[in-house]
mmCIF file of C-alpha atoms in Angstrom:
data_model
loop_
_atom_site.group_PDB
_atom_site.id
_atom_site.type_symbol
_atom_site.label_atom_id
_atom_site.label_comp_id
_atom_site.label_asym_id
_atom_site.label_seq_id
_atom_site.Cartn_x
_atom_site.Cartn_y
_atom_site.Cartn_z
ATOM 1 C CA UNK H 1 -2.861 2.113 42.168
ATOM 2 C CA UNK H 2 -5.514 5.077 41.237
ATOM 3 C CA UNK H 3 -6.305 4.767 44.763
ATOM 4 C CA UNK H 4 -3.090 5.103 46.158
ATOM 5 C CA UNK H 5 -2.198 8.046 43.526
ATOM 6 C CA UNK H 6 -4.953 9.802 44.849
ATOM 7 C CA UNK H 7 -3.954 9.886 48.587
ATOM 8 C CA UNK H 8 -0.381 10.928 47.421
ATOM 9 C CA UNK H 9 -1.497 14.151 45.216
ATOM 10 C CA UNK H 10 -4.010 14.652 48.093
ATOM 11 C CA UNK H 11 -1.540 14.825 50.643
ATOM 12 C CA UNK H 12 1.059 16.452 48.635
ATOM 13 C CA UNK H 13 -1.610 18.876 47.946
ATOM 14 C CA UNK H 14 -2.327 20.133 51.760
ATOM 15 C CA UNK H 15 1.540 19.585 52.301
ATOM 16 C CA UNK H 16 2.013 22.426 49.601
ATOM 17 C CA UNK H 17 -0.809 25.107 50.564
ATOM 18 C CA UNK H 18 2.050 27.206 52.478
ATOM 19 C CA UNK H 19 4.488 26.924 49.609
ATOM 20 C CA UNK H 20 4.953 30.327 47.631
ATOM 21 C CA UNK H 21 3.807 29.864 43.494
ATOM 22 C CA UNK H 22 6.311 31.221 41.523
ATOM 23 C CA UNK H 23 5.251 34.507 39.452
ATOM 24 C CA UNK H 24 4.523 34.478 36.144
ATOM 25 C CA UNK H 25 6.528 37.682 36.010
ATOM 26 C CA UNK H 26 9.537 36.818 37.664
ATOM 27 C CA UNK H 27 13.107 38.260 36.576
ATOM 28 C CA UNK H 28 15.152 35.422 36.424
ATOM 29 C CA UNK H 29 12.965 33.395 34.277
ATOM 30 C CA UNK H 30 11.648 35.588 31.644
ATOM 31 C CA UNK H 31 15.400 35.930 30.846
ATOM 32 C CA UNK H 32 15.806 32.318 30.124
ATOM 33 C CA UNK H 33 15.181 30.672 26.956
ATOM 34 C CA UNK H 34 13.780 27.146 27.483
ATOM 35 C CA UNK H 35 14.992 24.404 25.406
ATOM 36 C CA UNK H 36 13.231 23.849 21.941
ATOM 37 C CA UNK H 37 13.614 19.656 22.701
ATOM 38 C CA UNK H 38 10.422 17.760 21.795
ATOM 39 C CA UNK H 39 10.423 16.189 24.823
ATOM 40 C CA UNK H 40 8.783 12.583 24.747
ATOM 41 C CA UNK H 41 5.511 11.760 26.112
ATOM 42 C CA UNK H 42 4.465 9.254 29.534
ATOM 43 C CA UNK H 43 1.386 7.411 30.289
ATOM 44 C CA UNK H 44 3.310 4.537 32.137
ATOM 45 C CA UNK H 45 3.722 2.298 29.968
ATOM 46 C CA UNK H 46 6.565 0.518 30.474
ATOM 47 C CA UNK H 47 8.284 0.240 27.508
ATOM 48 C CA UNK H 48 8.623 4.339 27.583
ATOM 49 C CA UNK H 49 9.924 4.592 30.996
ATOM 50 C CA UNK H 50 13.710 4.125 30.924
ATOM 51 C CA UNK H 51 13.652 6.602 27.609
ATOM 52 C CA UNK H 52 11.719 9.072 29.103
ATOM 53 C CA UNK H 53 13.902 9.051 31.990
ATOM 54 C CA UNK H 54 16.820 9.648 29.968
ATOM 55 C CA UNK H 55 15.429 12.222 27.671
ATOM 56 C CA UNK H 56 13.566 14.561 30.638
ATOM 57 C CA UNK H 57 16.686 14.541 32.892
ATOM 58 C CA UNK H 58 18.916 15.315 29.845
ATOM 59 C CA UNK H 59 16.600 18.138 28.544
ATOM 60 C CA UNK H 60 14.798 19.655 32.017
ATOM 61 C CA UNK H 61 15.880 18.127 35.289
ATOM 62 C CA UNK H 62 19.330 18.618 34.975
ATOM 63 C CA UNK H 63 19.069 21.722 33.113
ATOM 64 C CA UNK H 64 20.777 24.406 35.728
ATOM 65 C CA UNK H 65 18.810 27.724 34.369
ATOM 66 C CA UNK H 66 15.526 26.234 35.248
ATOM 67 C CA UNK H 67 13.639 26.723 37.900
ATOM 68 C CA UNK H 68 11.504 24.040 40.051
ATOM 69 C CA UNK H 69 8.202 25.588 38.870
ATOM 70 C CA UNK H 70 9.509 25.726 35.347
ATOM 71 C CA UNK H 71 10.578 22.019 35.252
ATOM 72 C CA UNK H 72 7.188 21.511 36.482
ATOM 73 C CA UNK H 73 5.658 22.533 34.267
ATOM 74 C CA UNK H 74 7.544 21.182 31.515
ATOM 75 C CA UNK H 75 6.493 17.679 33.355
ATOM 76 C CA UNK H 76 2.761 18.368 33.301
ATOM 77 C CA UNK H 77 3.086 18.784 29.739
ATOM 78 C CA UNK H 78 4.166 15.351 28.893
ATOM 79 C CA UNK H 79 2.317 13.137 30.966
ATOM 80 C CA UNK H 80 -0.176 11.345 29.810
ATOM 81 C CA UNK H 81 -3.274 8.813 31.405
ATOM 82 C CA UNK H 82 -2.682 7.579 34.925
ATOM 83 C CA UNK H 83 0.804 9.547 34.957
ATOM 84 C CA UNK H 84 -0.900 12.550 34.361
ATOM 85 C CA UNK H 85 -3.598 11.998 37.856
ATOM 86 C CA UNK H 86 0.161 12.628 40.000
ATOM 87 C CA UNK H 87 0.212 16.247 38.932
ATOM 88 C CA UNK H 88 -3.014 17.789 37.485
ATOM 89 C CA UNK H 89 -4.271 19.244 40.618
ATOM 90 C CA UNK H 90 -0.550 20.390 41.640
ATOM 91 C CA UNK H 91 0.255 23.831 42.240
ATOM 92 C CA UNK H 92 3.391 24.696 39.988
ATOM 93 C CA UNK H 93 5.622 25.665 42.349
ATOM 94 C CA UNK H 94 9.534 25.165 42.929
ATOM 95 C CA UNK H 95 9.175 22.672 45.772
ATOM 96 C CA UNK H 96 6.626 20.746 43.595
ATOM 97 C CA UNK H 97 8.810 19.830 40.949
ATOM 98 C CA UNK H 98 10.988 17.015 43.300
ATOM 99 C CA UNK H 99 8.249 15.408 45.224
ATOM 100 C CA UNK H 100 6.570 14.777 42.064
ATOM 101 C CA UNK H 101 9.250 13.584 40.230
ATOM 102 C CA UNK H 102 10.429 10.881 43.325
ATOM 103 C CA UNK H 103 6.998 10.177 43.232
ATOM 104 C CA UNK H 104 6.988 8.947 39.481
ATOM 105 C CA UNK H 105 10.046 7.273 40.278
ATOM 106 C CA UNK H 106 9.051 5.261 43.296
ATOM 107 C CA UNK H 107 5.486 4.162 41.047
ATOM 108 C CA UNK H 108 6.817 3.504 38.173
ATOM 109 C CA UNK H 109 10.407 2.567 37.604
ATOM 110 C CA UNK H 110 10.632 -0.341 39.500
ATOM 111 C CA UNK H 111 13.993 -2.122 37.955
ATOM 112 C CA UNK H 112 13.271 -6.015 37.799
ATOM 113 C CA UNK H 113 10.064 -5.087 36.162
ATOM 114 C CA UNK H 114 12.031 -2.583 33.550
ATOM 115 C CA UNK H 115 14.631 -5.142 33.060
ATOM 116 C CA UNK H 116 12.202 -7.837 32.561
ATOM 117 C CA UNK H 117 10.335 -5.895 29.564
ATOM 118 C CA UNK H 118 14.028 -5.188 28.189
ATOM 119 C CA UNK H 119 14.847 -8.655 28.324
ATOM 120 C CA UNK H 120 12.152 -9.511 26.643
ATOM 121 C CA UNK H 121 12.309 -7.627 23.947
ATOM 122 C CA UNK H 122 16.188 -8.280 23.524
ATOM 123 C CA UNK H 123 14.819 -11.774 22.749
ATOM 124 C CA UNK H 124 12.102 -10.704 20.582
ATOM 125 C CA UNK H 125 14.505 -8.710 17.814
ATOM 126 C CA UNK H 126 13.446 -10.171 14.454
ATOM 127 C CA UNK H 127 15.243 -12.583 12.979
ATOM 128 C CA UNK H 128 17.323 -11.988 9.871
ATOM 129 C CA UNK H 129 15.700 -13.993 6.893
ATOM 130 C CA UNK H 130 17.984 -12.972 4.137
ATOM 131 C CA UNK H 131 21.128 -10.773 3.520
ATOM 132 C CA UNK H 132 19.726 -7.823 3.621
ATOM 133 C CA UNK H 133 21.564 -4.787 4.793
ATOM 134 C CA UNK H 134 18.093 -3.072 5.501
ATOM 135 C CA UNK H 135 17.257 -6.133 8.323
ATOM 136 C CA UNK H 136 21.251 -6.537 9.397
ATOM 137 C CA UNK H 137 21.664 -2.440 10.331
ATOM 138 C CA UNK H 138 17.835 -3.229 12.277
ATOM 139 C CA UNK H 139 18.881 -5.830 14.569
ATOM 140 C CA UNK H 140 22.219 -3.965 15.305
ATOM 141 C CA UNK H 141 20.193 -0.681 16.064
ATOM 142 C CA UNK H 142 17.382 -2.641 17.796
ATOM 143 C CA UNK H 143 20.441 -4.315 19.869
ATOM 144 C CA UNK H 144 22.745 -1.341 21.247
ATOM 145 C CA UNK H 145 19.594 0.573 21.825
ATOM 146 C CA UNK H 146 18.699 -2.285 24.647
ATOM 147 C CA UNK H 147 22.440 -2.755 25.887
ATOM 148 C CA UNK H 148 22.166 1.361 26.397
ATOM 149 C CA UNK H 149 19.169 0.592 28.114
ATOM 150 C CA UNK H 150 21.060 -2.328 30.393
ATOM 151 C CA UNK H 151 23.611 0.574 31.388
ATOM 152 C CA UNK H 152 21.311 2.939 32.221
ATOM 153 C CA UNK H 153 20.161 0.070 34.988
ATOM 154 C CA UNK H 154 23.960 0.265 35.823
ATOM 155 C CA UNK H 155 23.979 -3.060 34.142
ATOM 156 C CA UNK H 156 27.230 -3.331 32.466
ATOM 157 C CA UNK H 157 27.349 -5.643 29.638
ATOM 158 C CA UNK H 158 31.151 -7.459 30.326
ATOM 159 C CA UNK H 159 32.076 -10.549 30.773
ATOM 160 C CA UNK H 160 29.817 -13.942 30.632
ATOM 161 C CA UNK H 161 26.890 -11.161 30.040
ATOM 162 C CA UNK H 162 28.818 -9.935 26.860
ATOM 163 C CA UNK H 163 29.113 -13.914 25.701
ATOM 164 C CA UNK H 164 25.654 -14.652 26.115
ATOM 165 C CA UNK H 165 23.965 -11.407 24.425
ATOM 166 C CA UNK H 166 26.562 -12.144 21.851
ATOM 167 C CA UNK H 167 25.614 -15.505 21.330
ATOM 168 C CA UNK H 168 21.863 -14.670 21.384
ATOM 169 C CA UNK H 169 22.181 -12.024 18.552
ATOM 170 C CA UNK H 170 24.262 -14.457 16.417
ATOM 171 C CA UNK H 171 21.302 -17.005 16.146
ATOM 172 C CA UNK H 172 19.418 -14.749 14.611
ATOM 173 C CA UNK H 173 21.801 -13.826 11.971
ATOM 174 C CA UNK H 174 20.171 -15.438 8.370
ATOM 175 C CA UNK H 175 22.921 -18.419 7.688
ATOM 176 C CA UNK H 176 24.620 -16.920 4.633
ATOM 177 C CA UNK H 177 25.493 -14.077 7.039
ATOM 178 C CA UNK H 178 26.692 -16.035 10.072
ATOM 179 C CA UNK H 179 28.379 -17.757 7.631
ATOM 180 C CA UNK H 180 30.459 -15.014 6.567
ATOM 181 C CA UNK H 181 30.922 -14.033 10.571
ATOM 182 C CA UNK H 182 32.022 -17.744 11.348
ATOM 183 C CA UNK H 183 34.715 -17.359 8.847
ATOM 184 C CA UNK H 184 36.193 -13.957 9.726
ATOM 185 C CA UNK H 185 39.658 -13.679 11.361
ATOM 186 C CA UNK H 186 40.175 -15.216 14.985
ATOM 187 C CA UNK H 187 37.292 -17.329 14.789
ATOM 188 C CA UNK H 188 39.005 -19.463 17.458
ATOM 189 C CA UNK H 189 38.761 -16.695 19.730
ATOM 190 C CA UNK H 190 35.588 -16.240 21.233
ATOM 191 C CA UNK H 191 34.089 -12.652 20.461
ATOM 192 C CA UNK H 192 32.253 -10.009 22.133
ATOM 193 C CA UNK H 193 28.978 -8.024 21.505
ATOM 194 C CA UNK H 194 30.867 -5.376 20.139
ATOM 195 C CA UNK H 195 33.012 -7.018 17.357
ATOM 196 C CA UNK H 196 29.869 -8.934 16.471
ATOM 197 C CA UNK H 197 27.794 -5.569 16.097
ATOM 198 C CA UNK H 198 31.179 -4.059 13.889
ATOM 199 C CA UNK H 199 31.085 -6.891 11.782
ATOM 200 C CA UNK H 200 27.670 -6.530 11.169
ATOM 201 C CA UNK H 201 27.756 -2.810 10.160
ATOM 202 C CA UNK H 202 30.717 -3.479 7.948
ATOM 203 C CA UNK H 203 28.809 -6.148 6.234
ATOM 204 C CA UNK H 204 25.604 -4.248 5.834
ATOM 205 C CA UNK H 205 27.714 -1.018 4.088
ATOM 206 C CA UNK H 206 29.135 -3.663 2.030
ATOM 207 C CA UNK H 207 26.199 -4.724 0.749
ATOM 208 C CA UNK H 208 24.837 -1.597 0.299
ATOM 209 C CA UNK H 209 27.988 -0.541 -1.472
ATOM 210 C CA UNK H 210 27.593 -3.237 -4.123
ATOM 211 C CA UNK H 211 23.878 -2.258 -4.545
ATOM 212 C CA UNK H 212 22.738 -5.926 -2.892
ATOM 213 C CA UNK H 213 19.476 -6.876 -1.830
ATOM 214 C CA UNK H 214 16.791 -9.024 -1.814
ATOM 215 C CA UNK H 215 15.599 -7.984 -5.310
ATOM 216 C CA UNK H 216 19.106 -7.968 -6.995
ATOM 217 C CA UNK H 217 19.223 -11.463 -5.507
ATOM 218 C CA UNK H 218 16.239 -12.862 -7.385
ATOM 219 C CA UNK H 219 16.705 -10.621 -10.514
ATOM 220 C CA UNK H 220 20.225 -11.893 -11.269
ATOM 221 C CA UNK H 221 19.165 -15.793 -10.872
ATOM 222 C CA UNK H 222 16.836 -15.082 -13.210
ATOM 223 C CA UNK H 223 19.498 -13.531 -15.757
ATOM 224 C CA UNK H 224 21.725 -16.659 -14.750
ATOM 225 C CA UNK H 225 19.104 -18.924 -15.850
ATOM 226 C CA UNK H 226 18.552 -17.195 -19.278
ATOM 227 C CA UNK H 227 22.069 -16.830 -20.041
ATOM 228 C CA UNK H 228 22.696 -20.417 -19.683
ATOM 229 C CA UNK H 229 19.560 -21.004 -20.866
ATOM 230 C CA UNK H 230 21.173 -20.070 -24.538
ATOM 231 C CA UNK H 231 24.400 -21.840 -23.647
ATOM 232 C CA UNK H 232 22.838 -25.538 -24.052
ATOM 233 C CA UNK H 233 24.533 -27.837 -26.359
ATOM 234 C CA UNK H 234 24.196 -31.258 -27.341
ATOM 235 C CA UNK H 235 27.076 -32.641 -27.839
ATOM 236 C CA UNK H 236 25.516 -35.719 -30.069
ATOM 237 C CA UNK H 237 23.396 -33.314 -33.034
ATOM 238 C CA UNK H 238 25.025 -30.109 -32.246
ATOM 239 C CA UNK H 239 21.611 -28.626 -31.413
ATOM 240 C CA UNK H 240 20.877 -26.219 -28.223
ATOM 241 C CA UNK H 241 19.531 -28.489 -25.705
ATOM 242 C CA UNK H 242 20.979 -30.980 -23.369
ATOM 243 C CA UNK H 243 21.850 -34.419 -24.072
ATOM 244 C CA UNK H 244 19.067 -36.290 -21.928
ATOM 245 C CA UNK H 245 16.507 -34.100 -24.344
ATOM 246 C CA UNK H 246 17.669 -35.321 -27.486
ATOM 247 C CA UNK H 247 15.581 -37.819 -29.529
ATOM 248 C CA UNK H 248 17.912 -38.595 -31.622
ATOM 249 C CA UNK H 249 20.721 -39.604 -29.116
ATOM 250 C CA UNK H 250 17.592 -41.549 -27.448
ATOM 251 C CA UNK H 251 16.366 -43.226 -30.628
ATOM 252 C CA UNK H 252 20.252 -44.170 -31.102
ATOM 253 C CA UNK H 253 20.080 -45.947 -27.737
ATOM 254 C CA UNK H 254 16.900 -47.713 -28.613
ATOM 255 C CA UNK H 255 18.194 -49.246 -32.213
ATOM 256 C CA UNK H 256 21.429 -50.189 -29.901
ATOM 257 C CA UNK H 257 19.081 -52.360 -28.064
#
């Protein structure tokens, strides 16, 4: 790929001699106040692609007051490793700014291979252990942020897609909490991604609002168990412990004998 990298910068290079590099002092652009976004980094790594895609185009490319060169610029300064070898030896120039970003996109975003990674690690979301609002709101964050990612494919998630990424985020629910989901209303009506992901976020403020988690859990069996530890009564000597612990109910049974 280096290889092939090279002969592309190397052409665009002698493609580009004749093209005019923007001045430094130029009218139109001093006036212009560039955005204040810290912009994400690339190296090409694929699990940074589709974000940095959506980020850069949001904050630069599609920004209307900017020039090529400008955007260019902007690019160089966020690229990272191999990325970076596409436009260090560029001229920043208007024209530039394009080429080199079709030329990113025809390397790098290939969309089976993005949508492989993002399937993958739809399937690799941690599973719930406990109820614990902390881990619920986790896997719903971790799970719109990859069906946003699925859109941005122009992958809509409708339909038998819905049912299955439903179903997939369901088994990892912990089984006190798909409990509670199993018996909510319409549970003869098969639901979809999104009343799953509500339910979830409900459930998880709910928790939160009655202060539970995994430590209240442990700390009140423990207060259970001492309360009731003072409740024991035997109801043969009067005495605070349980019938099978008293000797003299068992020496009773003994003389019986």
């Amino acid at each position: 790929m280096l290889i092939l990298l090279e002969r592309r910068v190397s052409h665009l290079n002698k493609t580009n001699k004749s093209t005019e590099v923007i001045q430094t002092r130029n009218s139109d652009s001093t006036e212009i106040k560039l955005p204040t976004l810290s912009l994400p980094t690339f190296s090409g790594v694929i699990d940074e692609r589709l974000t940095f895609s959506d980020l850069f185009q949001a904050a630069v490319t599609n920004h209307q007051n900017l020039t090529g060169a400008q955007k260019l610029q902007y690019l160089k300064g966020v690229l990272k490793g191999d990325a970076q070898k596409i436009v260090q030896s560029l001229p920043i120039t208007n024209g530039n700014f394009q080429i080199v970003w079709d030329l990113l996109k025809e390397i790098y975003f290939h969309k089976r291979e993005i949508l492989s990674s993002l399937m993958k690690k739809l399937m690799n979301i941690t599973l719930i252990t406990c109820e614990s609002h902390a881990q619920i709101l986790k896997l719903v964050d971790s799970t719109k942020e990859c069906v946003r990612l699925l859109e941005t494919l122009d992958l809509k998630v409708e339909g038998t897609t819905d049912i299955i990424l439903m179903f997939i985020i369901q088994f990892k629910l912990d089984s006190t909490t798909r409990g509670w989901w199993e018996r909510s209303p319409d549970n003869e009506k098969i639901p979809l991604l999104s009343e799953l992901l509500q339910f979830l976020s409900n459930h998880a403020r709910s928790l939160i609002t009655e202060g539970y988690g995994v430590k209240r859990n442990i700390s009140n069996k423990k207060v259970t168990l001492v309360a009731s530890g003072f409740q024991l009564h035997c109801s043969y000597c009067q005495s605070n412990h349980n019938l099978n612990k008293c000797d003299a109910f068992q020496n009773l049974s003994v003389k019986k004998e």
